[in-house]
Short mmCIF file of C-alpha atoms in Angstrom, two decimals:
data_model
loop_
_atom_site.label_atom_id
_atom_site.label_comp_id
_atom_site.label_asym_id
_atom_site.label_seq_id
_atom_site.Cartn_x
_atom_site.Cartn_y
_atom_site.Cartn_z
CA MET A 1217 17.52 30.42 34.47
CA ILE A 1218 14.44 31.11 32.55
CA ARG A 1219 14.37 34.28 30.71
CA ALA A 1220 11.99 33.44 27.95
CA ILE A 1221 8.48 31.55 27.60
CA ILE A 1222 7.34 30.53 24.30
CA PHE A 1223 4.03 29.59 23.24
CA ASP A 1224 2.61 27.48 20.27
CA CYS A 1225 -0.43 29.32 18.78
CA PHE A 1226 -3.05 26.29 17.48
CA GLY A 1227 -3.78 24.02 20.38
CA VAL A 1228 -2.64 26.28 23.01
CA LEU A 1229 -3.60 29.89 22.57
CA THR A 1230 -6.21 28.75 20.61
CA THR A 1231 -8.24 26.08 19.79
CA ASP A 1232 -6.92 23.75 16.68
CA ALA A 1233 -9.59 23.49 13.97
CA TRP A 1234 -7.42 21.76 11.62
CA LEU A 1235 -6.29 18.32 13.43
CA PRO A 1236 -9.67 17.25 14.23
CA PHE A 1237 -10.99 18.34 10.35
CA LYS A 1238 -7.97 16.36 8.86
CA ASN A 1239 -8.79 13.31 11.41
CA GLN A 1240 -12.38 13.44 10.75
CA HIS A 1241 -12.00 13.64 6.97
CA PHE A 1242 -8.87 11.86 6.02
CA GLY A 1243 -8.10 9.59 9.49
CA HIS A 1244 -9.89 6.36 7.57
CA ASP A 1245 -7.58 6.40 4.82
CA PRO A 1246 -3.97 6.39 5.24
CA GLU A 1247 -2.96 7.82 1.53
CA LEU A 1248 -5.48 10.57 2.01
CA LEU A 1249 -4.21 11.24 5.41
CA SER A 1250 -0.64 11.70 4.18
CA GLN A 1251 -1.54 14.07 1.29
CA ALA A 1252 -3.47 16.11 3.64
CA THR A 1253 -0.42 16.45 5.95
CA ASP A 1254 1.96 16.95 3.16
CA LEU A 1255 -0.33 19.99 1.61
CA ASN A 1256 -0.36 21.33 5.40
CA LYS A 1257 3.46 20.98 5.86
CA GLN A 1258 3.90 22.76 2.11
CA ALA A 1259 1.26 25.77 3.25
CA ASP A 1260 3.05 25.96 6.70
CA GLY A 1261 6.52 25.96 5.14
CA GLY A 1262 5.26 29.00 2.70
CA LEU A 1263 5.59 26.60 -0.34
CA ILE A 1264 2.07 26.99 -1.21
CA SER A 1265 -0.32 29.60 -0.54
CA THR A 1266 -3.10 29.45 1.94
CA ALA A 1267 -5.67 29.43 -0.75
CA GLU A 1268 -3.86 26.51 -2.76
CA PHE A 1269 -3.88 24.61 0.32
CA ILE A 1270 -7.77 25.19 0.89
CA ARG A 1271 -8.50 24.45 -2.70
CA ASN A 1272 -6.60 21.07 -2.58
CA ILE A 1273 -7.84 19.84 1.05
CA ALA A 1274 -11.58 20.98 -0.42
CA GLU A 1275 -10.76 18.68 -3.44
CA LEU A 1276 -9.49 16.19 -1.04
CA ALA A 1277 -12.31 15.95 1.14
CA GLN A 1278 -14.72 16.53 -1.65
CA MET A 1279 -16.42 19.79 -0.15
CA PRO A 1280 -16.50 23.11 -1.16
CA GLU A 1281 -13.81 25.65 -0.79
CA GLN A 1282 -15.65 28.21 1.63
CA ARG A 1283 -17.01 25.32 4.04
CA VAL A 1284 -13.54 23.70 4.42
CA LEU A 1285 -11.97 27.51 5.04
CA HIS A 1286 -14.73 28.00 7.23
CA ILE A 1287 -13.92 24.69 9.54
CA VAL A 1288 -10.19 24.96 9.52
CA THR A 1289 -10.34 28.68 10.65
CA ASN A 1290 -12.53 28.52 13.12
CA ASN A 1291 -10.31 28.60 16.39
CA VAL A 1292 -11.00 30.34 19.76
CA ALA A 1293 -8.32 32.07 21.51
CA ASN A 1294 -7.77 30.99 25.31
CA GLY A 1295 -8.73 33.90 27.11
CA GLU A 1296 -7.93 32.24 30.53
CA LEU A 1297 -4.25 31.54 29.18
CA PHE A 1298 -3.70 35.07 28.06
CA GLU A 1299 -4.34 36.02 31.56
CA LEU A 1300 -1.68 33.94 32.62
CA VAL A 1301 0.68 35.41 29.69
CA THR A 1302 -0.40 38.93 31.06
CA GLU A 1303 1.27 38.19 34.25
CA LEU A 1304 4.27 36.48 33.03
CA LYS A 1305 5.11 39.33 30.73
CA SER A 1306 6.38 41.04 33.70
CA ASP A 1307 9.04 38.64 34.46
CA TYR A 1308 9.91 36.81 31.15
CA LYS A 1309 10.40 37.58 27.34
CA ILE A 1310 7.52 36.14 25.40
CA GLY A 1311 7.29 34.58 22.31
CA LEU A 1312 4.98 32.90 19.79
CA LEU A 1313 6.09 30.06 17.55
CA SER A 1314 3.52 28.41 15.42
CA ASN A 1315 3.59 26.54 12.06
CA ALA A 1316 1.37 28.70 10.24
CA SER A 1317 0.30 28.93 6.37
CA MET A 1318 -0.33 32.77 6.99
CA ASN A 1319 -0.74 35.46 9.78
CA TYR A 1320 -3.76 34.75 11.45
CA LEU A 1321 -3.01 36.47 14.54
CA SER A 1322 -5.20 39.58 13.86
CA ASP A 1323 -8.01 37.36 13.13
CA LEU A 1324 -7.29 35.12 16.41
CA PHE A 1325 -6.59 37.84 18.87
CA THR A 1326 -7.18 41.05 20.02
CA ASP A 1327 -4.11 43.88 19.20
CA GLU A 1328 -3.56 43.84 23.24
CA GLN A 1329 -2.96 40.01 23.02
CA ILE A 1330 -0.78 40.54 20.11
CA ALA A 1331 1.27 43.21 21.93
CA LEU A 1332 2.10 40.86 24.84
CA PHE A 1333 4.32 38.76 22.57
CA GLU A 1334 7.84 40.16 21.89
CA VAL A 1335 8.65 37.73 19.06
CA THR A 1336 6.29 36.29 16.51
CA ALA A 1337 7.67 33.47 14.72
CA LEU A 1338 5.39 32.22 12.04
CA SER A 1339 6.63 29.36 9.74
CA TYR A 1340 5.52 30.51 6.24
CA GLN A 1341 7.89 33.44 7.12
CA THR A 1342 10.65 31.61 8.49
CA ASN A 1343 10.69 28.61 6.65
CA PHE A 1344 11.24 26.91 9.59
CA VAL A 1345 8.79 24.24 10.53
CA LYS A 1346 8.52 22.56 13.97
CA PRO A 1347 10.16 20.18 14.61
CA MET A 1348 13.26 21.36 12.73
CA ALA A 1349 15.41 22.62 15.16
CA GLU A 1350 16.07 25.66 13.23
CA ALA A 1351 12.59 26.86 14.44
CA TYR A 1352 13.80 26.75 18.27
CA LEU A 1353 17.22 28.11 17.61
CA ASP A 1354 15.62 31.21 15.43
CA ILE A 1355 13.15 32.38 18.05
CA ALA A 1356 15.81 32.15 20.79
CA GLU A 1357 17.92 34.42 19.05
CA ARG A 1358 15.32 36.60 17.78
CA LEU A 1359 14.43 36.89 21.56
CA ASP A 1360 18.13 37.43 22.33
CA VAL A 1361 18.31 34.54 24.81
CA VAL A 1362 20.18 31.03 24.68
CA PRO A 1363 17.89 27.78 24.35
CA SER A 1364 18.52 26.53 27.72
CA GLU A 1365 17.05 30.03 28.61
CA CYS A 1366 13.42 29.27 26.92
CA VAL A 1367 10.65 27.19 27.92
CA LEU A 1368 8.60 25.91 25.20
CA ILE A 1369 4.64 25.47 25.63
CA ASP A 1370 3.12 22.96 22.91
CA ASP A 1371 0.00 20.69 22.74
CA GLN A 1372 2.06 18.21 19.84
CA GLU A 1373 4.54 15.71 21.73
CA ARG A 1374 6.92 15.80 18.59
CA PHE A 1375 7.15 19.47 18.79
CA VAL A 1376 8.02 19.27 22.64
CA THR A 1377 10.73 16.65 21.77
CA GLY A 1378 11.87 18.92 19.19
CA ALA A 1379 12.45 21.88 21.71
CA ARG A 1380 14.22 19.46 23.94
CA GLU A 1381 16.33 18.47 21.28
CA ALA A 1382 17.19 22.00 20.51
CA GLY A 1383 18.10 22.64 23.86
CA MET A 1384 15.23 24.29 25.17
CA GLN A 1385 12.92 23.34 28.38
CA ALA A 1386 9.62 22.24 26.95
CA ILE A 1387 5.85 21.50 28.82
CA TRP A 1388 3.64 18.93 26.93
CA TYR A 1389 0.63 21.27 26.98
CA HIS A 1390 -2.96 19.54 27.99
CA ASP A 1391 -5.00 22.21 29.64
CA ASN A 1392 -4.23 25.64 31.79
CA ASP A 1393 -4.43 24.06 35.10
CA GLN A 1394 -1.40 21.59 33.77
CA LEU A 1395 0.56 24.36 32.65
CA GLN A 1396 0.45 26.28 35.44
CA ALA A 1397 1.19 23.34 37.52
CA GLU A 1398 4.06 22.64 35.55
CA LEU A 1399 5.61 26.30 35.16
CA SER A 1400 5.71 26.81 38.95
CA THR A 1401 8.21 23.87 39.37
CA LEU A 1402 10.28 25.49 36.77
#
């Protein structure tokens, strides 16, 4: 029985500006790509500040810091998906699990959208970065459910795999129609 639905933020509830930026500016160079990925993991894990992350990424990309900040934080909320979340809220506990270097929620969402989440687990606060099993187990515990009662929705296959390995059901998100179809089968 499903009691909780947990959404990823970037790439699901909003667009994801970081991954295209990373691929465009560092995808051609495995060393730079590795460095950018490592810096992102450090920021998501709360090991470096967002300012340090932006400064280091700007240096790697040879771009002004303000330009990098503008590009990688230019994410747009998925309004259609929030309509579905609003409908689901009457029957399920709703969670947000995101690898994030800071709390962007008030910049990304309205107060009403934020209020839909019973629990918000951001990696820089929990120090659990997906796909660590602890990230999934922590949010399930905070939602007061067992992992098998959860469905995680994420756009990254490795995070879907991590959720399944932690005992959750999971949907690899591609678009809103596909998500609704897969949710209805659960």
